[in-house]
Structures are given as C-alpha cells and as structure tokens.
PDB file of C-alpha atoms in Angstrom:
ATOM      1  CA  SER J   1      18.380 -11.428   8.000  1.00  0.00           C
ATOM      2  CA  ALA J   2      17.465  -9.810  11.299  1.00  0.00           C
ATOM      3  CA  VAL J   3      15.912 -11.651  14.215  1.00  0.00           C
ATOM      4  CA  ILE J   4      12.943  -9.905  15.738  1.00  0.00           C
ATOM      5  CA  SER J   5      11.577 -10.723  19.182  1.00  0.00           C
ATOM      6  CA  GLN J   6       8.087  -9.526  19.850  1.00  0.00           C
ATOM      7  CA  LYS J   7       6.136  -9.798  23.071  1.00  0.00           C
ATOM      8  CA  PRO J   8       3.679 -10.613  24.320  1.00  0.00           C
ATOM      9  CA  SER J   9       2.870 -13.272  21.774  1.00  0.00           C
ATOM     10  CA  ARG J  10      -0.793 -13.095  22.695  1.00  0.00           C
ATOM     11  CA  ASP J  11      -3.050 -11.443  25.197  1.00  0.00           C
ATOM     12  CA  ILE J  12      -6.689 -11.181  26.116  1.00  0.00           C
ATOM     13  CA  CYS J  13      -7.601  -7.719  27.346  1.00  0.00           C
ATOM     14  CA  GLN J  14     -10.633  -5.975  28.721  1.00  0.00           C
ATOM     15  CA  ARG J  15     -12.170  -3.214  26.680  1.00  0.00           C
ATOM     16  CA  GLY J  16     -11.099   0.239  27.740  1.00  0.00           C
ATOM     17  CA  THR J  17      -7.625  -0.876  28.797  1.00  0.00           C
ATOM     18  CA  SER J  18      -4.317  -0.449  26.974  1.00  0.00           C
ATOM     19  CA  LEU J  19      -1.656  -2.915  25.902  1.00  0.00           C
ATOM     20  CA  THR J  20       1.960  -2.174  25.064  1.00  0.00           C
ATOM     21  CA  ILE J  21       3.690  -4.458  22.595  1.00  0.00           C
ATOM     22  CA  GLN J  22       7.460  -4.644  22.551  1.00  0.00           C
ATOM     23  CA  CYS J  23       9.698  -5.301  19.576  1.00  0.00           C
ATOM     24  CA  GLN J  24      13.410  -6.047  19.889  1.00  0.00           C
ATOM     25  CA  VAL J  25      15.723  -6.446  16.891  1.00  0.00           C
ATOM     26  CA  ASP J  26      19.124  -8.112  17.047  1.00  0.00           C
ATOM     27  CA  SER J  27      20.739  -5.479  14.871  1.00  0.00           C
ATOM     28  CA  GLN J  28      20.528  -1.734  14.517  1.00  0.00           C
ATOM     29  CA  VAL J  29      17.956  -0.585  12.011  1.00  0.00           C
ATOM     30  CA  THR J  30      16.885   2.872  10.993  1.00  0.00           C
ATOM     31  CA  MET J  31      13.239   2.181  10.355  1.00  0.00           C
ATOM     32  CA  MET J  32      10.840  -0.098  12.172  1.00  0.00           C
ATOM     33  CA  PHE J  33       7.310  -0.711  11.027  1.00  0.00           C
ATOM     34  CA  TRP J  34       4.151  -1.684  12.814  1.00  0.00           C
ATOM     35  CA  TYR J  35       1.442  -3.594  10.974  1.00  0.00           C
ATOM     36  CA  ARG J  36      -2.028  -4.752  11.867  1.00  0.00           C
ATOM     37  CA  GLN J  37      -3.533  -7.938  10.509  1.00  0.00           C
ATOM     38  CA  GLN J  38      -7.214  -8.259  11.247  1.00  0.00           C
ATOM     39  CA  PRO J  39      -8.717 -11.760  11.347  1.00  0.00           C
ATOM     40  CA  GLY J  40      -8.570 -13.355   7.920  1.00  0.00           C
ATOM     41  CA  GLN J  41      -7.201 -10.185   6.372  1.00  0.00           C
ATOM     42  CA  SER J  42      -3.981  -8.925   4.912  1.00  0.00           C
ATOM     43  CA  LEU J  43      -1.437  -6.634   6.494  1.00  0.00           C
ATOM     44  CA  THR J  44      -2.057  -2.932   6.936  1.00  0.00           C
ATOM     45  CA  LEU J  45       0.718  -0.533   7.851  1.00  0.00           C
ATOM     46  CA  ILE J  46      -0.040   1.405  11.029  1.00  0.00           C
ATOM     47  CA  ALA J  47       3.045   3.564  11.314  1.00  0.00           C
ATOM     48  CA  THR J  48       6.743   3.873  10.704  1.00  0.00           C
ATOM     49  CA  ALA J  49       9.009   4.446  13.683  1.00  0.00           C
ATOM     50  CA  ASN J  50      12.346   6.189  13.284  1.00  0.00           C
ATOM     51  CA  GLN J  51      14.739   6.578  16.154  1.00  0.00           C
ATOM     52  CA  GLY J  52      14.809  10.102  17.503  1.00  0.00           C
ATOM     53  CA  SER J  53      11.733  11.391  15.740  1.00  0.00           C
ATOM     54  CA  GLU J  54       7.975  11.158  15.868  1.00  0.00           C
ATOM     55  CA  ALA J  55       6.416   8.133  14.262  1.00  0.00           C
ATOM     56  CA  THR J  56       4.740   8.595  10.904  1.00  0.00           C
ATOM     57  CA  TYR J  57       1.172   7.295  10.869  1.00  0.00           C
ATOM     58  CA  GLU J  58      -0.781   5.998   7.909  1.00  0.00           C
ATOM     59  CA  SER J  59      -4.234   7.177   7.031  1.00  0.00           C
ATOM     60  CA  GLY J  60      -6.762   5.893   9.522  1.00  0.00           C
ATOM     61  CA  PHE J  61      -4.315   5.544  12.389  1.00  0.00           C
ATOM     62  CA  VAL J  62      -3.629   8.226  14.987  1.00  0.00           C
ATOM     63  CA  ILE J  63      -1.051   8.715  17.683  1.00  0.00           C
ATOM     64  CA  ASP J  64      -3.583   8.946  20.488  1.00  0.00           C
ATOM     65  CA  LYS J  65      -4.844   5.468  19.693  1.00  0.00           C
ATOM     66  CA  PHE J  66      -1.514   3.877  18.762  1.00  0.00           C
ATOM     67  CA  PRO J  67       1.332   5.707  20.500  1.00  0.00           C
ATOM     68  CA  ILE J  68       4.751   4.451  19.469  1.00  0.00           C
ATOM     69  CA  SER J  69       8.116   4.761  21.108  1.00  0.00           C
ATOM     70  CA  ARG J  70      11.512   4.287  19.473  1.00  0.00           C
ATOM     71  CA  PRO J  71      14.142   4.945  22.115  1.00  0.00           C
ATOM     72  CA  ASN J  72      17.052   3.375  20.227  1.00  0.00           C
ATOM     73  CA  LEU J  73      17.986   1.604  17.011  1.00  0.00           C
ATOM     74  CA  THR J  74      17.016  -1.868  18.200  1.00  0.00           C
ATOM     75  CA  PHE J  75      13.775  -1.387  20.108  1.00  0.00           C
ATOM     76  CA  SER J  76      10.258  -0.057  19.654  1.00  0.00           C
ATOM     77  CA  THR J  77       6.921  -0.297  21.387  1.00  0.00           C
ATOM     78  CA  LEU J  78       3.376   0.057  20.105  1.00  0.00           C
ATOM     79  CA  THR J  79       0.557   0.762  22.537  1.00  0.00           C
ATOM     80  CA  VAL J  80      -3.032  -0.015  21.666  1.00  0.00           C
ATOM     81  CA  SER J  81      -5.012   2.430  23.782  1.00  0.00           C
ATOM     82  CA  ASN J  82      -8.555   2.367  25.077  1.00  0.00           C
ATOM     83  CA  MET J  83      -9.162  -0.939  23.390  1.00  0.00           C
ATOM     84  CA  SER J  84     -12.429  -2.122  21.915  1.00  0.00           C
ATOM     85  CA  PRO J  85     -13.290  -5.498  20.365  1.00  0.00           C
ATOM     86  CA  GLU J  86     -12.573  -3.983  16.946  1.00  0.00           C
ATOM     87  CA  ASP J  87      -8.918  -3.792  17.941  1.00  0.00           C
ATOM     88  CA  SER J  88      -8.716  -7.589  18.094  1.00  0.00           C
ATOM     89  CA  SER J  89      -6.005  -8.337  15.567  1.00  0.00           C
ATOM     90  CA  ILE J  90      -2.493  -9.554  15.126  1.00  0.00           C
ATOM     91  CA  TYR J  91       0.022  -6.753  15.509  1.00  0.00           C
ATOM     92  CA  LEU J  92       3.323  -7.243  13.750  1.00  0.00           C
ATOM     93  CA  CYS J  93       6.624  -5.484  14.047  1.00  0.00           C
ATOM     94  CA  SER J  94       8.916  -5.474  11.041  1.00  0.00           C
ATOM     95  CA  VAL J  95      12.153  -4.043   9.752  1.00  0.00           C
ATOM     96  CA  GLU J  96      13.436  -3.590   6.241  1.00  0.00           C
ATOM     97  CA  LEU J  97      16.925  -4.687   5.477  1.00  0.00           C
ATOM     98  CA  ARG J  98      18.608  -2.846   2.662  1.00  0.00           C
ATOM     99  CA  ASP J  99      19.320  -6.142   1.027  1.00  0.00           C
ATOM    100  CA  PHE J 100      17.665  -7.119  -2.204  1.00  0.00           C
ATOM    101  CA  ASP J 101      16.771 -10.597  -1.134  1.00  0.00           C
ATOM    102  CA  TYR J 102      14.974  -9.933   2.109  1.00  0.00           C
ATOM    103  CA  GLY J 103      12.501  -7.079   1.906  1.00  0.00           C
ATOM    104  CA  TYR J 104      10.760  -6.963   5.234  1.00  0.00           C
ATOM    105  CA  THR J 105      11.548  -9.230   8.132  1.00  0.00           C
ATOM    106  CA  PHE J 106       8.636  -9.707  10.502  1.00  0.00           C
ATOM    107  CA  GLY J 107       8.330 -10.603  14.124  1.00  0.00           C
ATOM    108  CA  SER J 108       6.052 -13.457  15.046  1.00  0.00           C
ATOM    109  CA  GLY J 109       3.288 -11.066  15.995  1.00  0.00           C
ATOM    110  CA  THR J 110       1.080 -10.324  18.973  1.00  0.00           C
ATOM    111  CA  ARG J 111      -2.365 -11.851  18.833  1.00  0.00           C
ATOM    112  CA  LEU J 112      -4.669  -9.495  20.705  1.00  0.00           C
ATOM    113  CA  THR J 113      -8.208 -10.347  21.723  1.00  0.00           C
ATOM    114  CA  VAL J 114     -10.313  -7.636  23.312  1.00  0.00           C
ATOM    115  CA  VAL J 115     -13.336  -8.778  25.300  1.00  0.00           C
TER     116      VAL J 115
ATOM    117  CA  GLY X   1      -6.033   3.886  -3.653  1.00  0.00           C
ATOM    118  CA  GLU X   2      -4.202   1.278  -5.623  1.00  0.00           C
ATOM    119  CA  SER X   3      -3.954  -2.141  -4.077  1.00  0.00           C
ATOM    120  CA  VAL X   4      -2.763  -5.655  -4.668  1.00  0.00           C
ATOM    121  CA  GLY X   5      -5.338  -8.399  -4.967  1.00  0.00           C
ATOM    122  CA  LEU X   6      -5.486 -12.150  -5.411  1.00  0.00           C
ATOM    123  CA  HIS X   7      -7.729 -14.259  -7.616  1.00  0.00           C
ATOM    124  CA  LEU X   8      -8.274 -17.205  -5.273  1.00  0.00           C
ATOM    125  CA  PRO X   9      -8.749 -17.012  -1.531  1.00  0.00           C
ATOM    126  CA  THR X  10      -8.236 -20.761  -0.990  1.00  0.00           C
ATOM    127  CA  LEU X  11      -6.303 -23.294  -3.011  1.00  0.00           C
ATOM    128  CA  SER X  12      -6.324 -27.020  -2.279  1.00  0.00           C
ATOM    129  CA  VAL X  13      -3.737 -29.245  -3.927  1.00  0.00           C
ATOM    130  CA  GLN X  14      -2.704 -32.836  -3.622  1.00  0.00           C
ATOM    131  CA  GLU X  15       0.635 -33.526  -2.004  1.00  0.00           C
ATOM    132  CA  GLY X  16       3.250 -33.856  -4.715  1.00  0.00           C
ATOM    133  CA  ASP X  17       1.389 -31.721  -7.231  1.00  0.00           C
ATOM    134  CA  ASN X  18       2.487 -28.279  -8.294  1.00  0.00           C
ATOM    135  CA  SER X  19       0.741 -25.222  -6.869  1.00  0.00           C
ATOM    136  CA  ILE X  20       0.178 -21.916  -8.579  1.00  0.00           C
ATOM    137  CA  ILE X  21      -0.881 -18.893  -6.568  1.00  0.00           C
ATOM    138  CA  ASN X  22      -1.842 -15.768  -8.451  1.00  0.00           C
ATOM    139  CA  CYS X  23      -1.803 -12.086  -7.671  1.00  0.00           C
ATOM    140  CA  ALA X  24      -2.915  -9.007  -9.591  1.00  0.00           C
ATOM    141  CA  TYR X  25      -1.424  -5.628  -8.900  1.00  0.00           C
ATOM    142  CA  SER X  26      -2.721  -2.283 -10.032  1.00  0.00           C
ATOM    143  CA  ASN X  27       0.138   0.144  -9.469  1.00  0.00           C
ATOM    144  CA  SER X  28       2.119   0.295 -12.690  1.00  0.00           C
ATOM    145  CA  ALA X  29       4.850   2.219 -10.847  1.00  0.00           C
ATOM    146  CA  SER X  30       5.643  -0.775  -8.630  1.00  0.00           C
ATOM    147  CA  ASP X  31       8.936  -2.338  -9.584  1.00  0.00           C
ATOM    148  CA  TYR X  32       9.647  -4.772  -6.790  1.00  0.00           C
ATOM    149  CA  PHE X  33       7.528  -7.685  -5.676  1.00  0.00           C
ATOM    150  CA  ILE X  34       7.783 -10.185  -2.858  1.00  0.00           C
ATOM    151  CA  TRP X  35       5.957 -13.363  -1.965  1.00  0.00           C
ATOM    152  CA  TYR X  36       5.514 -14.105   1.732  1.00  0.00           C
ATOM    153  CA  LYS X  37       4.413 -17.260   3.487  1.00  0.00           C
ATOM    154  CA  GLN X  38       2.563 -17.027   6.775  1.00  0.00           C
ATOM    155  CA  GLU X  39       2.055 -20.118   8.849  1.00  0.00           C
ATOM    156  CA  SER X  40      -0.467 -20.188  11.642  1.00  0.00           C
ATOM    157  CA  GLY X  41       0.709 -18.235  14.658  1.00  0.00           C
ATOM    158  CA  LYS X  42       3.734 -16.809  12.897  1.00  0.00           C
ATOM    159  CA  GLY X  43       4.705 -13.653  11.122  1.00  0.00           C
ATOM    160  CA  PRO X  44       5.067 -13.547   7.342  1.00  0.00           C
ATOM    161  CA  GLN X  45       8.251 -15.102   6.049  1.00  0.00           C
ATOM    162  CA  PHE X  46      10.038 -14.009   2.894  1.00  0.00           C
ATOM    163  CA  ILE X  47       9.940 -16.635   0.142  1.00  0.00           C
ATOM    164  CA  ILE X  48      11.147 -15.033  -3.046  1.00  0.00           C
ATOM    165  CA  ASP X  49      11.237 -11.663  -4.731  1.00  0.00           C
ATOM    166  CA  ILE X  50      11.514 -10.260  -8.219  1.00  0.00           C
ATOM    167  CA  ARG X  51      12.287  -6.903  -9.758  1.00  0.00           C
ATOM    168  CA  SER X  52      10.358  -5.504 -12.669  1.00  0.00           C
ATOM    169  CA  ASN X  53      13.306  -5.906 -15.037  1.00  0.00           C
ATOM    170  CA  MET X  54      12.865  -9.669 -14.747  1.00  0.00           C
ATOM    171  CA  ASP X  55      10.087 -11.999 -15.915  1.00  0.00           C
ATOM    172  CA  LYS X  56      11.035 -15.022 -13.894  1.00  0.00           C
ATOM    173  CA  ARG X  57      13.061 -15.906 -10.857  1.00  0.00           C
ATOM    174  CA  GLN X  58      13.631 -19.315  -9.392  1.00  0.00           C
ATOM    175  CA  GLY X  59      14.384 -20.442  -5.899  1.00  0.00           C
ATOM    176  CA  GLN X  60      14.339 -23.761  -4.188  1.00  0.00           C
ATOM    177  CA  ARG X  61      11.091 -25.421  -5.360  1.00  0.00           C
ATOM    178  CA  VAL X  62       9.559 -21.989  -5.958  1.00  0.00           C
ATOM    179  CA  THR X  63       9.353 -19.830  -9.043  1.00  0.00           C
ATOM    180  CA  VAL X  64       7.923 -16.350  -9.330  1.00  0.00           C
ATOM    181  CA  LEU X  65       6.649 -15.121 -12.679  1.00  0.00           C
ATOM    182  CA  LEU X  66       5.959 -11.497 -13.451  1.00  0.00           C
ATOM    183  CA  ASN X  67       3.837 -10.330 -16.348  1.00  0.00           C
ATOM    184  CA  LYS X  68       4.038  -6.564 -16.451  1.00  0.00           C
ATOM    185  CA  THR X  69       1.772  -6.306 -19.449  1.00  0.00           C
ATOM    186  CA  VAL X  70      -1.224  -7.532 -17.503  1.00  0.00           C
ATOM    187  CA  LYS X  71       0.154  -6.644 -14.069  1.00  0.00           C
ATOM    188  CA  HIS X  72       0.126 -10.195 -12.872  1.00  0.00           C
ATOM    189  CA  LEU X  73       2.356 -12.057 -10.476  1.00  0.00           C
ATOM    190  CA  SER X  74       2.352 -15.758  -9.724  1.00  0.00           C
ATOM    191  CA  LEU X  75       4.074 -18.085  -7.318  1.00  0.00           C
ATOM    192  CA  GLN X  76       4.681 -21.640  -8.410  1.00  0.00           C
ATOM    193  CA  ILE X  77       5.530 -24.285  -5.846  1.00  0.00           C
ATOM    194  CA  ALA X  78       6.851 -27.549  -7.210  1.00  0.00           C
ATOM    195  CA  ALA X  79       6.041 -30.888  -5.588  1.00  0.00           C
ATOM    196  CA  THR X  80       3.876 -29.316  -2.914  1.00  0.00           C
ATOM    197  CA  GLN X  81       4.455 -30.690   0.558  1.00  0.00           C
ATOM    198  CA  PRO X  82       2.340 -30.608   3.739  1.00  0.00           C
ATOM    199  CA  GLY X  83       4.745 -28.039   5.149  1.00  0.00           C
ATOM    200  CA  ASP X  84       3.728 -25.684   2.361  1.00  0.00           C
ATOM    201  CA  SER X  85       0.280 -25.306   3.901  1.00  0.00           C
ATOM    202  CA  ALA X  86       0.018 -21.642   4.840  1.00  0.00           C
ATOM    203  CA  VAL X  87      -1.343 -18.314   3.696  1.00  0.00           C
ATOM    204  CA  TYR X  88       0.637 -16.704   0.900  1.00  0.00           C
ATOM    205  CA  PHE X  89       0.780 -12.956   0.372  1.00  0.00           C
ATOM    206  CA  CYS X  90       2.148 -10.970  -2.490  1.00  0.00           C
ATOM    207  CA  ALA X  91       3.460  -7.499  -1.827  1.00  0.00           C
ATOM    208  CA  GLU X  92       4.439  -4.697  -4.161  1.00  0.00           C
ATOM    209  CA  ASN X  93       6.828  -1.838  -3.687  1.00  0.00           C
ATOM    210  CA  LYS X  94       8.433   1.014  -5.504  1.00  0.00           C
ATOM    211  CA  LEU X  95      12.176   0.642  -5.043  1.00  0.00           C
ATOM    212  CA  GLY X  96      13.591   3.475  -2.990  1.00  0.00           C
ATOM    213  CA  THR X  97      10.444   3.735  -0.902  1.00  0.00           C
ATOM    214  CA  TYR X  98       9.719   1.840   2.272  1.00  0.00           C
ATOM    215  CA  LYS X  99       6.040   1.228   1.831  1.00  0.00           C
ATOM    216  CA  TYR X 100       4.753  -2.136   0.658  1.00  0.00           C
ATOM    217  CA  ILE X 101       1.203  -2.921  -0.352  1.00  0.00           C
ATOM    218  CA  PHE X 102       0.107  -6.408   0.587  1.00  0.00           C
ATOM    219  CA  GLY X 103      -2.431  -8.533  -1.208  1.00  0.00           C
ATOM    220  CA  THR X 104      -5.349 -10.149   0.565  1.00  0.00           C
ATOM    221  CA  GLY X 105      -3.708 -13.568   0.793  1.00  0.00           C
ATOM    222  CA  THR X 106      -4.357 -17.080  -0.507  1.00  0.00           C
ATOM    223  CA  ARG X 107      -4.663 -20.023   1.807  1.00  0.00           C
ATOM    224  CA  LEU X 108      -2.916 -23.089   0.428  1.00  0.00           C
ATOM    225  CA  LYS X 109      -4.144 -26.433   1.721  1.00  0.00           C
ATOM    226  CA  VAL X 110      -2.112 -29.499   0.916  1.00  0.00           C
ATOM    227  CA  LEU X 111      -4.135 -32.697   0.825  1.00  0.00           C
ATOM    228  CA  ALA X 112      -2.462 -35.961   1.775  1.00  0.00           C
TER     229      ALA X 112
END
C-alpha cells in the first residue's frame, strides 16, 4: 500500500484566514482524493484531484472555497479559504490503489479548528 | 441520494468476546464493500473488503458477511482486544468507479 504524509497534522486558525494542507504520496498515483470528516461524522468527498487537470468537486463544494493543486503525480494541496467555525473538521487526503485488497489509503488527516 | 448507514452508533463489548458491527446499504448497484477502522487521531485504515459475488470473507480475526438480499453488511471481530477500540466505517463502491460512499460509523468500546 502507499504511504501518505499529510501536514499539518492539526492547526487552530482564526476565522477569515486560509489554511493550505499538503499531501505527499510515496508513489505515483493518478487520482488523489480529499475528504472532510466533521466532528463525530463520517467521511464526505470534497473533490478529486488529477494531475494536469482541474479538480472535480462534489455537490456542495466549490473551488473558491476549497482550491486544490495537483502539480505532479505524488503531491496535492487543499486550501480551506476564508474559514469559519463551520469549517472545523478533519481533512483527509487519500489515494486509490488499483489493487483489490486495498481500496483507499488515507493520510492521517489534518485536524482543523477555526476560532 | 443513496447512502450507507449503520444500525448502532456505539457498541461496547467485553474483552475476549466477539463483536459484530452492522451496516445497511441502499444502492443495489454497489458491488464492492470495505470496512475501515479509524483510531483516534488517525486516518481510516483498511480492514477487509468483499465483492458482491461473495457472501463471506475472512481475515485475521475478522470476517465480513454480505447479504445482498437485504442489503446488509457485517463485520465480525473475534476475541475482541483493547486495541480494537476505534470507530468502524463501512463503505460501498461500484467497481470501475472511484467514488465510495461511507457509512456513519460505529464506535467500538472494549471493556476490560
């Protein structure tokens, strides 16, 4: 399976500011995924990031709020813009390995608190 | 939209007992299912998966059962240990697509 490094692991931010989360994978992958996990909730897909193209956003998520970069096959960033307390969540980066036994591999997540 | 849900939000079991975590799914087109374990402060970790052409799959101390008739998925953990304490998610997928739908999660508490 892939090893995913995600940083920062946690942050406390002021409302109105932005935070960029980095995700580094130890192997080249075509698709990278960004998820949000609100407190006590399940995982919701924010967007899919493909190298060399615009990210594909799920319903309820927009590029202005969550801009994503995917400069190469091992790296992606997610920015949470103009933050409000409602953005307090865990943000997770993941990749899918085309291997039957692994499905998604997740990073350890970024725990964001907006005050 | 269709979603995956769980019957029990919290499950407490005695150490050494067997645990059963349940999940209901609503998308009859889903043909691939995964159970994830998420420990505090960590990302979800793959436990075991099953395709829709199977009813049962066993791993180390874990068994996943799939009942397509009633669209039900369960995770059985044998001889539950303190290290099994975590939140467990089921996820469904249509093979060939990248999108997974995650259930709401069950918190497993192992009592000493």
